[in-house]
Amino acid sequence: MSIRIGIYGYGNLGRGVEYAIRQNPDLAAVGVFTRRDPKTVKTRTGLPVYSVDDAIKMKDQIDVMILCGGSATDLPVQTPALVKYFNVVDSFDTHANIPRHVAAVQAIAVQAKRTALVSAGWDPGMFSLARLYSGAVLSEGKDYTFWGKGVSQGHSDAIRRIEGVVDARQYTIPVESATAAVRRGENPDFTAAQKHERECFVVAAEGADKARIEREIKTMPNYFAEYNTTVHFITKEELEEKHGGLPHGGVVIRSGVTGENGKNKHVIEYSLKLDSNPEFTASVLVACARAVYRLNTEGVYGCKTMLDVPPAYLSAKSREELLKTLL
Amino acid sequence: MSIRIGIYGYGNLGRGVEYAIRQNPDLAAVGVFTRRDPKTVKTRTGLPVYSVDDAIKMKDQIDVMILCGGSATDLPVQTPALVKYFNVVDSFDTHANIPRHVAAVQAIAVQAKRTALVSAGWDPGMFSLARLYSGAVLSEGKDYTFWGKGVSQGHSDAIRRIEGVVDARQYTIPVESATAAVRRGENPDFTAAQKHERECFVVAAEGADKARIEREIKTMPNYFAEYNTTVHFITKEELEEKHGGLPHGGVVIRSGVTGENGKNKHVIEYSLKLDSNPEFTASVLVACARAVYRLNTEGVYGCKTMLDVPPAYLSAKSREELLKTLL
């Protein structure tokens, strides 16, 4: 029997989850839950659409609810609220607030005998695992996370809020000489600007003052002021044609030493090259839904993260098969 | 209080464990156990040396015994025998026999309320984790493991058994065009020879027939006959000077697709560049010893592998610290 999955929220991530479930024969999508009028939402693969108001009524038809909302305002409310009725997975990615989010979900999950896995995805998520494993193994060393080349939604949004900007896309790009130094095991210290640079493609409104827009971008604190930032003005057509996707990725590198006087050097590198950031994140969430279902079945309740879950629980393969073919 | 570790066997791996424990303040080495006369063994850091015959007497002084013997004849006997008295970690790496090894250890461990973690290291081990995670996330895809550039002890030994060979070192080298094709997401099919080539450095006995030695190497079934193999004859001095280390490494790459008609491509890559194969393996074993101790303390008995252990258990950091600083 398949594990029955609900999709709560239907933006890029929700659509990614919809497709990802189809790639996993042991999982089945029950439907999509939306805050919009369900009649106005058409799913990509013909999944039924329900109002979020009807979700709780359907709790016995859903083994795991995957929450596909945003970290700013949706998940801090939705995850604690829904874990009372469902096993849940979310991709809460505001790093600084993760401990508080975990604590909020934990209390309710334990009481409701539900299992939650929060902050799944690739960072936090797969990159966290890379940092954890490489740090545990090379205890004397240093690790580095580089993001990109990829579209940063937060930075793109920040540009769009500038007066006179019609649309924008911002790419975060790792500085090549920085990654090279880390790969050589040099353990350098970097400022933020030495690790990443920012490239912006901006569609300006007709007659807008491009010099002012460029200045406002380049001087925006936290987002751009500290970085080497390039701004290109392009047409709306060019933006859609060449920058319509949401690629991303990055690399976690740890270099460390072992042996007598630390004479032997080791470099562990984990990298992702993703054509679609939301679809890859969705694929991680779906594997986590499988793990959550298994944990709950075994009576493991509360709020977990990817760091807490035995790796084998994420795989569709049986442990026997894993030991035989993969280990 | 530190976790007290015993080191069972004192070759390259045992010495690596000795050094690795010193890099982890939460662990303490109790001593080395050897089949040799303890009086003839001097440890690198002054650890006490005991006879293996005295190990069981010391069972209450040791929280985890790390078994540093070989997979061919030592571990199949030692791990089941010792798990009756100790929590154990081993690096059993004969892939085909892992299920049998796990089963043999499991039965005894459960009865003795001990915890074992077998087949730890980097392959099996870290590479297995890379294969598992990337396969669970990109369910529609294909993965590839390339080994090297590094010294293969088994292949070096095979050359040494040829008449007229004094010493030898064999490097396994990934074929560059093959890794490049995989990184581009082409999902190629390879024969063994298309993935790896073999480079041999051989010291021949004075007057030995080098042409015959080279022919015997290149035609040796399973080891060399199927591969593009290069043989260099060098002096004993050159071998020691230039090929004295035991570097190794490799890469696990999975490429897969997501979304509508699988239109988006993703590549996950995990790579290791190791100056010392045994010291890196030892570092993995030591992190696993920490996990084994914790599992046993919580009443989780039986035979585990790295695929079964919650990642956080390997880290010296508390879960709170991990959630706050690493996730």
Coordinates of C-alpha atoms in Angstrom, one line a residue, chain B residues 95-242:
Chain B
H95 CA 31.0 -5.8 -0.3
A96 CA 29.5 -9.2 -1.4
N97 CA 29.7 -10.6 2.1
I98 CA 28.3 -7.7 4.1
P99 CA 24.8 -9.2 4.5
R100 CA 26.2 -12.4 5.9
H101 CA 28.6 -10.5 8.2
V102 CA 25.7 -8.3 9.5
A103 CA 23.6 -11.3 10.2
A104 CA 26.3 -13.1 12.0
V105 CA 27.0 -10.1 14.3
Q106 CA 23.4 -9.2 14.8
A107 CA 22.4 -12.4 16.5
I108 CA 25.1 -12.3 19.0
A109 CA 24.9 -8.5 19.6
V110 CA 21.2 -8.6 20.4
Q111 CA 21.7 -11.4 22.9
A112 CA 24.6 -9.8 24.6
K113 CA 22.9 -6.3 24.6
R114 CA 25.8 -4.9 22.6
T115 CA 25.9 -2.5 19.7
A116 CA 28.0 -3.1 16.6
L117 CA 28.6 -0.8 13.6
V118 CA 30.2 -2.7 10.8
S119 CA 31.5 -1.8 7.3
A120 CA 32.4 1.7 8.3
G121 CA 34.9 3.7 6.4
W122 CA 34.6 5.4 3.1
D123 CA 33.6 2.6 0.7
P124 CA 31.7 1.0 2.3
G125 CA 30.8 4.0 4.4
M126 CA 30.8 7.6 3.4
F127 CA 30.4 6.6 -0.3
S128 CA 27.5 4.3 0.7
L129 CA 25.8 7.3 2.4
A130 CA 26.4 9.4 -0.7
R131 CA 24.8 6.7 -2.9
L132 CA 21.9 6.3 -0.5
Y133 CA 21.0 10.0 0.0
S134 CA 21.3 10.9 -3.7
G135 CA 19.4 7.9 -4.8
A136 CA 16.6 8.5 -2.3
V137 CA 16.3 12.2 -3.4
L138 CA 16.8 11.7 -7.2
S139 CA 14.8 8.6 -7.6
E140 CA 14.9 8.8 -11.4
G141 CA 18.5 8.8 -12.1
K142 CA 21.7 6.8 -12.2
D143 CA 24.8 6.8 -10.0
Y144 CA 28.4 6.2 -10.6
T145 CA 31.3 5.5 -8.2
F146 CA 34.8 6.2 -9.4
W147 CA 37.8 5.3 -7.2
G148 CA 41.1 7.0 -7.2
K149 CA 43.5 8.3 -7.9
G150 CA 44.8 6.1 -5.2
V151 CA 46.8 3.1 -4.1
S152 CA 44.9 -0.2 -4.2
Q153 CA 46.4 -2.5 -1.7
G154 CA 44.7 -5.6 -3.2
H155 CA 46.1 -4.9 -6.6
S156 CA 49.6 -4.1 -5.2
D157 CA 49.6 -7.4 -3.3
A158 CA 48.6 -9.2 -6.5
I159 CA 51.6 -7.9 -8.3
R160 CA 53.9 -8.7 -5.4
R161 CA 52.9 -12.4 -5.7
I162 CA 54.4 -12.6 -9.2
E163 CA 57.7 -14.3 -9.3
G164 CA 60.6 -11.9 -9.6
V165 CA 58.7 -8.9 -8.1
V166 CA 60.4 -7.4 -5.0
D167 CA 57.8 -4.7 -4.3
A168 CA 55.0 -2.9 -6.1
R169 CA 52.4 -0.2 -5.9
Q170 CA 49.3 0.0 -8.0
Y171 CA 47.3 3.2 -8.6
T172 CA 43.6 3.0 -9.6
I173 CA 42.8 6.0 -11.8
P174 CA 39.4 7.2 -12.9
V175 CA 39.2 7.8 -16.7
E176 CA 38.8 11.5 -17.0
S177 CA 36.5 11.5 -20.0
A178 CA 34.2 9.1 -18.2
T179 CA 33.8 11.3 -15.1
A180 CA 33.3 14.3 -17.4
A181 CA 30.5 12.5 -19.3
V182 CA 28.8 11.6 -16.0
R183 CA 29.1 15.2 -14.7
R184 CA 27.4 16.4 -17.8
G185 CA 24.5 14.2 -16.9
E186 CA 24.8 11.9 -19.9
N187 CA 24.1 8.8 -18.0
P188 CA 26.5 6.7 -20.0
D189 CA 27.0 2.9 -19.7
F190 CA 30.5 1.9 -19.0
T191 CA 32.5 -1.3 -19.0
A192 CA 34.9 -1.6 -16.1
A193 CA 37.8 -0.6 -18.4
Q194 CA 36.0 2.6 -19.5
K195 CA 35.8 3.8 -15.9
H196 CA 39.2 3.1 -14.5
E197 CA 42.7 2.5 -15.6
R198 CA 45.6 1.0 -13.7
E199 CA 49.1 2.2 -13.3
C200 CA 51.7 -0.1 -11.7
F201 CA 55.1 0.8 -10.3
V202 CA 57.2 -2.4 -9.9
V203 CA 60.5 -3.2 -8.4
A204 CA 61.9 -6.3 -10.1
A205 CA 64.5 -8.6 -8.6
E206 CA 68.0 -8.4 -10.1
G207 CA 68.0 -10.4 -13.3
A208 CA 64.3 -11.0 -13.4
D209 CA 62.5 -11.2 -16.7
K210 CA 60.7 -7.8 -16.8
A211 CA 58.9 -8.6 -20.0
R212 CA 57.4 -11.7 -18.4
I213 CA 56.5 -9.8 -15.3
E214 CA 54.7 -7.1 -17.3
R215 CA 52.9 -9.7 -19.3
E216 CA 51.8 -11.6 -16.2
I217 CA 50.5 -8.3 -14.7
K218 CA 48.6 -7.2 -17.8
T219 CA 47.0 -10.6 -18.3
M220 CA 46.0 -11.3 -14.7
P221 CA 42.2 -11.9 -14.8
N222 CA 39.9 -9.7 -12.7
Y223 CA 42.7 -7.6 -11.5
F224 CA 44.3 -6.2 -14.7
A225 CA 43.3 -8.1 -17.9
E226 CA 40.1 -6.1 -18.4
Y227 CA 41.8 -2.7 -17.8
N228 CA 44.1 -0.3 -19.6
T229 CA 47.2 -1.1 -17.5
T230 CA 50.5 0.7 -17.5
V231 CA 53.6 -0.9 -15.9
H232 CA 56.7 1.1 -14.9
F233 CA 59.8 -0.6 -13.5
I234 CA 61.5 1.5 -10.9
T235 CA 64.1 1.1 -8.2
K236 CA 63.3 0.3 -4.6
E237 CA 64.5 3.7 -3.6
E238 CA 62.2 5.5 -6.0
L239 CA 59.3 3.4 -4.9
E240 CA 59.9 4.3 -1.3
E241 CA 60.5 8.0 -2.0
K242 CA 57.7 8.7 -4.5

